[in-house]
Amino acid sequence: QVQLVESGGGLVQPGGSLRLSCAASRSIFSFNAMGWYRQAPGKTRELVAIIVSGSTTKYADSVKGRFTISRDAAKNTMILQMNSLKPEDTAVYYCNAIDITGGSWGQGTQVTVSS
């Protein structure tokens, strides 16, 4: 059973940057797809960015040009680089991974953008 652990969340001022990491219990390149989702209080969980096995990426319109999803082979982690952060980016960010058996979720990491 795959386990996913997010890290890197915290408090940052508007316009600042954060880098989120997702560590997996097996090779991240063994998944068909991985992605980052987020959920703000009182809101539904929404897709932020995904990356498939062929390294194709997709982003939510709200984060295009500001966020970048990638994989770090040396550390076996999936990265979400977040720049030009806005208060509306405040949410719990979740790591997701999909393989032939289904999907797995991490516990989430809190990101708060506030002055």
Short mmCIF file of C-alpha atoms in Angstrom, two decimals:
data_model
loop_
_atom_site.label_atom_id
_atom_site.label_comp_id
_atom_site.label_asym_id
_atom_site.label_seq_id
_atom_site.Cartn_x
_atom_site.Cartn_y
_atom_site.Cartn_z
CA GLN A 1 0.00 0.00 0.00
CA VAL A 2 1.47 3.34 -1.06
CA GLN A 3 1.89 6.08 1.52
CA LEU A 4 2.16 9.77 0.66
CA VAL A 5 3.44 12.52 2.96
CA GLU A 6 3.22 16.24 2.17
CA SER A 7 5.52 18.88 3.62
CA GLY A 8 6.51 22.50 3.07
CA GLY A 9 3.33 24.29 4.03
CA GLY A 10 3.25 27.31 6.27
CA LEU A 11 2.47 31.00 6.57
CA VAL A 12 3.61 33.34 3.80
CA GLN A 13 2.86 36.93 2.84
CA PRO A 14 1.00 37.78 -0.39
CA GLY A 15 3.42 37.76 -3.30
CA GLY A 16 5.68 35.28 -1.56
CA SER A 17 6.67 31.74 -2.49
CA LEU A 18 6.47 28.24 -1.04
CA ARG A 19 7.67 24.86 -2.22
CA LEU A 20 5.56 21.83 -1.34
CA SER A 21 6.95 18.30 -1.45
CA CYS A 22 5.23 14.92 -1.58
CA ALA A 23 7.27 11.89 -0.53
CA ALA A 24 6.06 8.44 -1.57
CA SER A 25 6.74 4.97 -0.19
CA ARG A 26 7.65 3.68 -3.63
CA SER A 27 9.08 5.19 -6.83
CA ILE A 28 7.04 8.20 -7.92
CA PHE A 29 7.74 7.19 -11.51
CA SER A 30 5.74 4.00 -11.00
CA PHE A 31 2.46 5.96 -10.88
CA ASN A 32 0.31 6.62 -13.91
CA ALA A 33 -0.30 10.13 -12.65
CA MET A 34 0.30 12.36 -9.65
CA GLY A 35 -1.26 15.63 -8.69
CA TRP A 36 -1.84 18.37 -6.18
CA TYR A 37 -5.30 19.26 -4.93
CA ARG A 38 -6.41 21.86 -2.41
CA GLN A 39 -9.40 22.46 -0.18
CA ALA A 40 -10.23 25.71 1.56
CA PRO A 41 -12.63 25.89 4.54
CA GLY A 42 -16.22 25.56 3.33
CA LYS A 43 -15.08 24.79 -0.22
CA THR A 44 -14.89 21.64 -2.31
CA ARG A 45 -11.58 19.98 -3.07
CA GLU A 46 -10.21 21.23 -6.37
CA LEU A 47 -7.48 20.20 -8.74
CA VAL A 48 -4.41 22.44 -8.73
CA ALA A 49 -2.00 20.61 -11.03
CA ILE A 50 -1.33 17.12 -12.38
CA ILE A 51 1.59 15.36 -14.01
CA VAL A 52 1.29 12.10 -15.94
CA SER A 53 3.90 9.40 -16.53
CA GLY A 54 4.94 10.99 -19.82
CA SER A 55 5.67 14.26 -17.94
CA THR A 56 2.68 16.08 -19.43
CA THR A 57 1.31 18.68 -17.02
CA LYS A 58 -1.98 20.50 -16.58
CA TYR A 59 -2.90 23.38 -14.31
CA ALA A 60 -6.02 25.00 -12.98
CA ASP A 61 -6.63 28.36 -14.63
CA SER A 62 -6.32 30.08 -11.26
CA VAL A 63 -2.68 29.02 -10.84
CA LYS A 64 -1.34 29.07 -14.40
CA GLY A 65 1.85 31.06 -14.68
CA ARG A 66 2.37 31.01 -10.91
CA PHE A 67 2.64 27.32 -9.91
CA THR A 68 4.87 24.59 -11.34
CA ILE A 69 4.51 20.85 -10.76
CA SER A 70 7.52 18.58 -11.18
CA ARG A 71 9.20 15.39 -9.98
CA ASP A 72 12.59 15.15 -8.29
CA ALA A 73 14.13 11.76 -9.09
CA ALA A 74 17.02 12.13 -6.64
CA LYS A 75 14.70 12.70 -3.69
CA ASN A 76 11.79 10.61 -5.00
CA THR A 77 9.40 13.48 -4.39
CA MET A 78 6.78 15.42 -6.31
CA ILE A 79 7.16 19.18 -6.06
CA LEU A 80 4.73 22.07 -6.29
CA GLN A 81 6.58 25.37 -6.60
CA MET A 82 4.18 28.20 -5.75
CA ASN A 83 5.11 31.77 -6.63
CA SER A 84 3.23 35.07 -6.44
CA LEU A 85 0.94 33.65 -3.80
CA LYS A 86 -2.44 35.25 -3.17
CA PRO A 87 -4.76 35.10 -0.14
CA GLU A 88 -7.17 32.97 -2.18
CA ASP A 89 -4.46 30.29 -2.41
CA THR A 90 -4.99 29.61 1.30
CA ALA A 91 -6.03 25.97 1.70
CA VAL A 92 -4.93 22.52 2.75
CA TYR A 93 -2.91 21.05 -0.11
CA TYR A 94 -3.11 17.31 -0.77
CA CYS A 95 -0.86 14.97 -2.74
CA ASN A 96 -2.55 12.36 -4.93
CA ALA A 97 -1.16 9.38 -6.85
CA ILE A 98 -2.90 6.99 -9.22
CA ASP A 99 -1.90 3.53 -10.38
CA ILE A 100 -3.71 0.47 -11.69
CA THR A 101 -5.17 -0.29 -8.24
CA GLY A 102 -6.67 3.16 -7.73
CA GLY A 103 -5.79 6.40 -6.03
CA SER A 104 -3.96 7.32 -2.83
CA TRP A 105 -3.99 10.51 -0.76
CA GLY A 106 -1.65 12.15 1.69
CA GLN A 107 -2.81 13.81 4.91
CA GLY A 108 -2.35 17.34 3.57
CA THR A 109 -0.29 20.39 4.46
CA GLN A 110 -1.68 23.80 5.38
CA VAL A 111 -0.80 26.83 3.27
CA THR A 112 -1.83 30.24 4.61
CA VAL A 113 -1.26 33.41 2.61
CA SER A 114 -1.79 36.47 4.78
CA SER A 115 -0.11 39.70 5.76
#
